[in-house]
Coordinates of C-alpha atoms in Angstrom, one line a residue:
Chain A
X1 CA 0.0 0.0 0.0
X2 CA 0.9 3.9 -0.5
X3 CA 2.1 5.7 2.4
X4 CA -0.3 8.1 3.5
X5 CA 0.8 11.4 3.7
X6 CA -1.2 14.4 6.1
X7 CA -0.5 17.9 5.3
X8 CA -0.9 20.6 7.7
X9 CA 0.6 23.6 9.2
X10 CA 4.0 23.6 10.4
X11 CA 2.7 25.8 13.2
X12 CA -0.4 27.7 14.5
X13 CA -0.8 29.9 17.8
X14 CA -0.8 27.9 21.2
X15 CA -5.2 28.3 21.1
X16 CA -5.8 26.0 18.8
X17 CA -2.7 23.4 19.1
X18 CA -4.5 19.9 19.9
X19 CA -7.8 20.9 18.0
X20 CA -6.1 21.7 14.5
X21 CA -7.9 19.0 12.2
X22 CA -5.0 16.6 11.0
X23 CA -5.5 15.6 14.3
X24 CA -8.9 13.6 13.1
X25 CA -6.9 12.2 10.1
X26 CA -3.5 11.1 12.5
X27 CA -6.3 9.3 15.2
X28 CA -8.0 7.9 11.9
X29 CA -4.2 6.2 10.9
X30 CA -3.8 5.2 14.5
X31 CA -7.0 3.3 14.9
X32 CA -6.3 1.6 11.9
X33 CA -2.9 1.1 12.1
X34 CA -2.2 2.6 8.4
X35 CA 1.1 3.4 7.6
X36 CA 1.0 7.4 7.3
X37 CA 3.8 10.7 8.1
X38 CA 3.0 14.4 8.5
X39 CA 3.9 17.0 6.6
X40 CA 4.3 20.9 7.2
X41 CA 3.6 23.7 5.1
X42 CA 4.3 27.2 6.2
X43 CA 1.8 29.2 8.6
X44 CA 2.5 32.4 7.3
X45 CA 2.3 32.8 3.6
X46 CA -0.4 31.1 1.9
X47 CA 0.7 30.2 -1.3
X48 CA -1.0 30.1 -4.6
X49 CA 0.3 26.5 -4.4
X50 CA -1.7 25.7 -1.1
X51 CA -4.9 27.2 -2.9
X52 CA -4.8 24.8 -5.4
X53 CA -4.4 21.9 -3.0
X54 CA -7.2 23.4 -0.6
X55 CA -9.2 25.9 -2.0
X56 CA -10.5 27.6 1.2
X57 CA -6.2 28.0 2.3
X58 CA -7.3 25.4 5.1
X59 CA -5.5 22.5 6.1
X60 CA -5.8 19.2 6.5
X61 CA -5.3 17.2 2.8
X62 CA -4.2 13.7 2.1
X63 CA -2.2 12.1 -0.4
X64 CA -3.0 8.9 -1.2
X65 CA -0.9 7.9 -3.7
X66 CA -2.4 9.5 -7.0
X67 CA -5.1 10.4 -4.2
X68 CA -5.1 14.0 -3.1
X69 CA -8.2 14.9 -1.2
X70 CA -8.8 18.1 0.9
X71 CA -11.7 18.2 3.7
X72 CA -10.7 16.6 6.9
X73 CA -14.3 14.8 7.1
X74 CA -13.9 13.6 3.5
X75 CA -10.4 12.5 4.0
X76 CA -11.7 10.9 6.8
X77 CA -14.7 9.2 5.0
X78 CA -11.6 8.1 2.8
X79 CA -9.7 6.6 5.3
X80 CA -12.2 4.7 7.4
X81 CA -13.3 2.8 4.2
X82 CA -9.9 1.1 4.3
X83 CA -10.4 -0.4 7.0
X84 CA -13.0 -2.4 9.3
X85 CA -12.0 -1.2 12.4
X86 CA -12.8 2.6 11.2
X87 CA -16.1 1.5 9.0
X88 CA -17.7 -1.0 9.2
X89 CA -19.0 -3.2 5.8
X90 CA -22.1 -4.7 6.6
X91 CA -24.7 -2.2 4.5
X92 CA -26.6 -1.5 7.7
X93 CA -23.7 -0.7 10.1
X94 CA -21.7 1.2 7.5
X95 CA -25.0 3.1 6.4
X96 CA -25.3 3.7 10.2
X97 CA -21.6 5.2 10.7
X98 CA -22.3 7.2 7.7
X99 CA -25.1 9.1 9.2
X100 CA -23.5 10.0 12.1
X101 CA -20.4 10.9 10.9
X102 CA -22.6 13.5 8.8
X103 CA -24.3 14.8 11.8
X104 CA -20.9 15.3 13.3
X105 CA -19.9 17.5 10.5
X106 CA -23.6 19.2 9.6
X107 CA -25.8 19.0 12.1
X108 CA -23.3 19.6 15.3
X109 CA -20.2 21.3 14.4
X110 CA -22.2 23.6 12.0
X111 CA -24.0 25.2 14.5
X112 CA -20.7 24.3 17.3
X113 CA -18.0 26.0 15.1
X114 CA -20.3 29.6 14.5
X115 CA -21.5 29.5 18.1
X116 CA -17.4 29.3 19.5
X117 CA -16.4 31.6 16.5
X118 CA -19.0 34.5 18.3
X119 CA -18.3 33.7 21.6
X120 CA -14.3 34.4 20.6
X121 CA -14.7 37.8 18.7
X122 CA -17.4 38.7 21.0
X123 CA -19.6 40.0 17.9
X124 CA -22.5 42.5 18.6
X125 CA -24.0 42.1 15.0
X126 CA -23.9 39.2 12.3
X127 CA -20.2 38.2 12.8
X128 CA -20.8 35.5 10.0
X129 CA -20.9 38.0 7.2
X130 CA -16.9 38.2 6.1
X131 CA -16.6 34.9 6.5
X132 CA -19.4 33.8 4.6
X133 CA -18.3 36.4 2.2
X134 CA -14.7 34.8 1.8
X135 CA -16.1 30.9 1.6
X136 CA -18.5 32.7 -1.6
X137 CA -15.0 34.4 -2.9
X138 CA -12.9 30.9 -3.0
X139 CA -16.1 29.1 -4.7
X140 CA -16.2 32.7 -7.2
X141 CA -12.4 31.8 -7.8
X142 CA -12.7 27.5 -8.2
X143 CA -15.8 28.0 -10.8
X144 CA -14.1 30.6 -12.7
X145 CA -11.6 28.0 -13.9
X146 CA -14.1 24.9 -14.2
X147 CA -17.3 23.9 -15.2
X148 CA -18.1 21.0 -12.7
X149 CA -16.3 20.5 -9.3
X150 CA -15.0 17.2 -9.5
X151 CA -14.2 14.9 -12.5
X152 CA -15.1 16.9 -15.3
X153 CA -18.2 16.8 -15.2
X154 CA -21.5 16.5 -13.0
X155 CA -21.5 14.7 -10.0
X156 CA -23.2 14.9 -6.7
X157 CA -20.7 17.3 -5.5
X158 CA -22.4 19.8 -7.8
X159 CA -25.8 18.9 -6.8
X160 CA -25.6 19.2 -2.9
X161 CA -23.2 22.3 -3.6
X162 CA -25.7 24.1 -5.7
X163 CA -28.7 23.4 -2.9
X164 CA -26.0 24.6 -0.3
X165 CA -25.4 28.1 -2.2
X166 CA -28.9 28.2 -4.0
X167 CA -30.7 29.8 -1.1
X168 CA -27.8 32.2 -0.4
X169 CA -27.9 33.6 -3.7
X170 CA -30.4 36.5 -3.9
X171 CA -29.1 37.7 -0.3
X172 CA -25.6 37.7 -1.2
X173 CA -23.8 40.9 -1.7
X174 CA -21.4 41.8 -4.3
X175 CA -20.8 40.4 -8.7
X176 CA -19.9 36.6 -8.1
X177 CA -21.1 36.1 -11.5
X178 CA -19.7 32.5 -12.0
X179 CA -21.1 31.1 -9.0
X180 CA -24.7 32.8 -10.5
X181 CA -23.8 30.9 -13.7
X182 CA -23.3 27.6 -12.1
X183 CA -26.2 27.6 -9.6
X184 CA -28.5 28.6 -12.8
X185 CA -27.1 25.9 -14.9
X186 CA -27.4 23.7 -12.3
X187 CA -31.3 24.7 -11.2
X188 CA -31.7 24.2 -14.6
X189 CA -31.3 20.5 -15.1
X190 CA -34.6 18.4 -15.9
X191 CA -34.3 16.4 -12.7
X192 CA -33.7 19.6 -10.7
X193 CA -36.5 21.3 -11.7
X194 CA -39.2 17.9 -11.3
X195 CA -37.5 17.2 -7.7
X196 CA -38.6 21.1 -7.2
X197 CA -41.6 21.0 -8.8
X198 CA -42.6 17.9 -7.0
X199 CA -41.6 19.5 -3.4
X200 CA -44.2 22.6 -4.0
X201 CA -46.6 20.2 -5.3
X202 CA -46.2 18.0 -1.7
X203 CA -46.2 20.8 0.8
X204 CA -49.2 22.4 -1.8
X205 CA -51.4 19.3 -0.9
X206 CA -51.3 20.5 2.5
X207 CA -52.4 24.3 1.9
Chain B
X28 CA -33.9 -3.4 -6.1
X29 CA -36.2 -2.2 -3.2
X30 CA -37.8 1.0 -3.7
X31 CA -36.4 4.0 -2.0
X32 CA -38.6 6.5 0.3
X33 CA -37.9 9.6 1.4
X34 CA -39.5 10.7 4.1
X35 CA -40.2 14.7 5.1
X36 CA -42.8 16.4 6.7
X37 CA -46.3 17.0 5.6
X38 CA -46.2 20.3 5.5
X39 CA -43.7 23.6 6.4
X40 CA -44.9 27.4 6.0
X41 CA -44.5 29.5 2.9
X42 CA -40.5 30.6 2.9
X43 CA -39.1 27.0 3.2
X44 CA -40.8 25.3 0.8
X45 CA -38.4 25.1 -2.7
X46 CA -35.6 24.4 -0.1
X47 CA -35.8 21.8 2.5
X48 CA -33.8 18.8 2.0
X49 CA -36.0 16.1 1.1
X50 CA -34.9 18.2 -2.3
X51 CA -31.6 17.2 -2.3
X52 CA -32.7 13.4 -2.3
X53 CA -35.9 13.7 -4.8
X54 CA -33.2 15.3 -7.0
X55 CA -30.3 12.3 -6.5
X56 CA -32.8 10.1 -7.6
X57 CA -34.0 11.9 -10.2
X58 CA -30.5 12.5 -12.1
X59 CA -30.0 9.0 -11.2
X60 CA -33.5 7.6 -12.5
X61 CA -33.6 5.7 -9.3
X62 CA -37.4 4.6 -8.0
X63 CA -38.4 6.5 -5.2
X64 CA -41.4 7.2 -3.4
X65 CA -41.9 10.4 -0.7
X66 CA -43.5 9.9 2.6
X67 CA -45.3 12.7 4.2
X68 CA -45.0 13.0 8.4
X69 CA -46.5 15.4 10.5
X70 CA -45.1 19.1 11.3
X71 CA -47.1 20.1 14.2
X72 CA -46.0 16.9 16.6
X73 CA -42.4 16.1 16.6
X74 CA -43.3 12.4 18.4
X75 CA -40.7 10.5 19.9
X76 CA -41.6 7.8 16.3
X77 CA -39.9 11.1 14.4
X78 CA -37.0 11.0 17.3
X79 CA -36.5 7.7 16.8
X80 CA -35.7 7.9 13.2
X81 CA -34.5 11.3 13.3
X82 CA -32.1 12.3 16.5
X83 CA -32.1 16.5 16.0
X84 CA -35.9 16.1 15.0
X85 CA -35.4 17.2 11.5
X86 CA -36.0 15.7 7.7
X87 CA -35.3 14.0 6.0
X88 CA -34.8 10.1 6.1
X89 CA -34.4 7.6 3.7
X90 CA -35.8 4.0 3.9
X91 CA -34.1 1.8 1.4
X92 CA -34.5 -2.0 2.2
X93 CA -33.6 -3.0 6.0
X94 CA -31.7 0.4 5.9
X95 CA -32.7 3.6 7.6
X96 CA -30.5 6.4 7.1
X97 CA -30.6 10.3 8.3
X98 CA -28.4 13.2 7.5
X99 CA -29.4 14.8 4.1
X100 CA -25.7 14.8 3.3
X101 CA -25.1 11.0 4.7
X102 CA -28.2 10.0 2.4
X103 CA -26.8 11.9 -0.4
X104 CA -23.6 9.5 -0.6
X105 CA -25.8 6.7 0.1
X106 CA -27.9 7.4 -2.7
X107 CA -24.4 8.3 -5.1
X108 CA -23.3 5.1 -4.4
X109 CA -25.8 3.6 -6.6
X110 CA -24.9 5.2 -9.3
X111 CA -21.7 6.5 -11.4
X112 CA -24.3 9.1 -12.8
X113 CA -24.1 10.9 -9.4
X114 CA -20.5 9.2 -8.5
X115 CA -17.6 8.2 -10.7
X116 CA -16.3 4.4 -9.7
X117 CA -12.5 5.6 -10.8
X118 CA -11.1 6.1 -7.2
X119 CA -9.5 9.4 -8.2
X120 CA -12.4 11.3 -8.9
X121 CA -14.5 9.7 -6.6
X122 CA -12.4 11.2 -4.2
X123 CA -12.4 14.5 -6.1
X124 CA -16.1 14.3 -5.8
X125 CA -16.5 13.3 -1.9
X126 CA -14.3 16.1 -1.0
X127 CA -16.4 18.6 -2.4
X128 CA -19.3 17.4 -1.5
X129 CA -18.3 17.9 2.3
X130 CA -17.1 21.1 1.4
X131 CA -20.9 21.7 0.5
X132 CA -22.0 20.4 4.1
X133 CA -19.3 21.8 6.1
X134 CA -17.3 24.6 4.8
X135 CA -19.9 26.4 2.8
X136 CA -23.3 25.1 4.7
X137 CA -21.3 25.5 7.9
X138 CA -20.9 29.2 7.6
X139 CA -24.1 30.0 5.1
X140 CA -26.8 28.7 7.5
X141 CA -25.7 30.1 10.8
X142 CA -25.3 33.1 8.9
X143 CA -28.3 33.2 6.9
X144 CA -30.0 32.7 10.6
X145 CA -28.8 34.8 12.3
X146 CA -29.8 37.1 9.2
X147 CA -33.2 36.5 9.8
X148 CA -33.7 36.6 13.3
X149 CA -31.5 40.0 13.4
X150 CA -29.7 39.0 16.6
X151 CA -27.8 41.3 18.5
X152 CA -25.6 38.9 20.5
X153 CA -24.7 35.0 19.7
X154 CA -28.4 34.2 18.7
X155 CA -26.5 30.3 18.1
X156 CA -26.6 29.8 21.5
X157 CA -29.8 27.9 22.0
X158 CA -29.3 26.3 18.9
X159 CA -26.6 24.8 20.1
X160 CA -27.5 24.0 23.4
X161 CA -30.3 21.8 21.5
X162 CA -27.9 20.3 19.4
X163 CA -25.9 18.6 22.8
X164 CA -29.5 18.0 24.5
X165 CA -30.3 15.6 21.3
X166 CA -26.7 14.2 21.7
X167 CA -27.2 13.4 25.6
X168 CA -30.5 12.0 24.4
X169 CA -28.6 9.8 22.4
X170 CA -25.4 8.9 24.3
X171 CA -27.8 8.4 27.3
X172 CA -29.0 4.8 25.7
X173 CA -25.6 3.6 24.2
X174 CA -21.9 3.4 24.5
X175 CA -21.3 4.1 20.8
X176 CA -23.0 6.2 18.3
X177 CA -23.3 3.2 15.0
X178 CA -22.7 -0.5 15.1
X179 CA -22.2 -1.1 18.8
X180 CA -18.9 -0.5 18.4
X181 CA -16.3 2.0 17.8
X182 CA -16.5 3.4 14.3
X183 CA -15.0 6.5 12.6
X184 CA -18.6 8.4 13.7
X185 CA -17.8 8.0 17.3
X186 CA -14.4 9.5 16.3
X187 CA -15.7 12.2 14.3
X188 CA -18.2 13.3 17.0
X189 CA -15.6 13.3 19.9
X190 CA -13.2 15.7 17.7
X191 CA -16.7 18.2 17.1
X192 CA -17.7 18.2 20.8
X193 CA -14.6 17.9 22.8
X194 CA -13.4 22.0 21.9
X195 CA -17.0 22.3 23.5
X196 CA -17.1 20.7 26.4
X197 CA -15.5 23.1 28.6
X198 CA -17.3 25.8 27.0
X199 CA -20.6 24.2 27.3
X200 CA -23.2 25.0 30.1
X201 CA -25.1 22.7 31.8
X202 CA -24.8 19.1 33.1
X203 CA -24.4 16.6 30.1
X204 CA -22.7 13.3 31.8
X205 CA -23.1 11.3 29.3
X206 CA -21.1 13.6 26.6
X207 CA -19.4 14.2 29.3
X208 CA -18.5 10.4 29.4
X209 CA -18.6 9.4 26.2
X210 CA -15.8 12.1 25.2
X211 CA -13.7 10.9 28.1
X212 CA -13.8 7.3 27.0
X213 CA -12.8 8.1 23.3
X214 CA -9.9 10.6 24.6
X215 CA -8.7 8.0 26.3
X216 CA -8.5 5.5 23.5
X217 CA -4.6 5.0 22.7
X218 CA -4.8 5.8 19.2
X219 CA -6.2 9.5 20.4
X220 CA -3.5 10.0 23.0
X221 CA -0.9 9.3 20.6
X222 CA -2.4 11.4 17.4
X223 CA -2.9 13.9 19.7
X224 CA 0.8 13.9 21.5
X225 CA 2.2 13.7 17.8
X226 CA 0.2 17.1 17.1
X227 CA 1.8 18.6 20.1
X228 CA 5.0 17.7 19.4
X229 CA 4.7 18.6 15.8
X230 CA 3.8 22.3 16.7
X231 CA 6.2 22.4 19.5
X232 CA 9.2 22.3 16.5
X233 CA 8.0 25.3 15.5
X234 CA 9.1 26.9 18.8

């Protein structure tokens, strides 16, 4: 097998040492006794070259032989399907670990991660909004050089990211004319626009 | 193959309709000309039947065979699996495509929805606060009736949770024992003392 290699920082302030997120991939190695090493990049200067490995400037990403794959719960996802001890293979058990390694990433630490990120800056108003504004700039940057996110062409990357940034659209500030373009040629797919119609025709029967 | 069904609520007011997630699925199987039928539940009375399927109280679920599976995002890859039309079967851009579909769910939905709340309930201070308190009252619900979160056993969700909620725990008020537990017994796991060491170690080079 491929070593495994985890990128991340070669150093961050004292805060957040023991919470960075290779740690998840590192335990992930150790529970299932892969074979993996860490590797730094600098702190300081985010380099174009890190942008094109990890297009928010975050860290962790794996290589995996011709593997490289950003997202420390993806990565992860990737990882526990090597082995049993991580992920389990009966249908049931692994559908099972599935879900709630989703919750852990979309139903708690989406609300845990904003909560502590207020509670740190202390923020009087909407303390979400540069943030929110800089995650819309990196997507604005990746779809101005591609059409589709992954492989060339649709996949169900596009689909959940296009419900993710569909509702944001028409309150977003600023041009972020090819995110526009993407989430129209997206909404504009046949099977988008019956799973839509099909919703307002459910929740109609109701009215 | 079995028929899928999605299930989501009955009815929701005016603004979310067009948007909740049961979307996301109707549209999977719709690019993926999968069968599918939808399931309508109550809104009014979250019952402890809706708990049971459905931990944070929310929609949707899928039911596909002898599997039952929450976590829009978890169904999502469930659902992809089925199907190179939502997931390429060449490993490298199946990984391409995993990674950004958690960047959907927790880089860019992470930041959008607490954001977009916040939005509309104009807070003034950290208006994520009982929102997140409910999050680790479902979780205590949970970890209350079992050791491990999937599977009886240890599995990469267990991991994944602990690394969400343990940067919370001493932020977190009230009692929750068995969070409070549960996070002790995974910290204590070998395989965490030792990623977690390495990750001290590695920053402390930089000094």
């Amino acid at each position: 097998m491929d070593e495994l290699t985890i990128y991340t920082l070669n150093n961050v302030p004292e805060m957040p040492r023991g919470f960075v997120r290779d740690l998840r991939l590192r335990w992930a190695c150790e529970e299932a006794k892969l074979r993996y090493r860490v590797e730094g990049i600098p702190f300081d200067a985010k380099s174009p070259q890190h942008f094109e490995k990890q297009p928010f400037g975050q860290v962790p990403w794996l290589v995996d032989g011709d593997i490289t794959i950003f997202e420390s719960g993806a990565a992860l996802i990737h990882l526990a399907r090597k082995s049993e001890q991580l992920l389990p293979s009966d249908p049931v058990s692994e559908a099972e670990a599935l879900q709630w390694t989703i919750s852990a990433l979309n139903s708690v630490e989406m609300v845990s991660v904003p909560w502590w990120f207020l509670e740190v800056t202390g923020s009087k108003e909407n303390g979400l909004r540069d943030w929110f504004e800089s995650r819309l700039s990196h997507i604005e940057t990746v779809l101005n050089n591609r059409e589709w996110l992954a492989a060339d062409r649709f996949t169900v990357a596009d689909l959940i990211m296009c419900d993710v940034l569909r509702i944001t659209k028409v309150r977003s500030h600023g041009d972020r004319p090819a995110t526009e373009a993407y989430i129209e040629r997206l909404t504009a797919r046949p099977a988008f626009k019956k799973a839509h119609a099909d919703q307002l025709a459910h929740f109609a029967k109701a009215d």
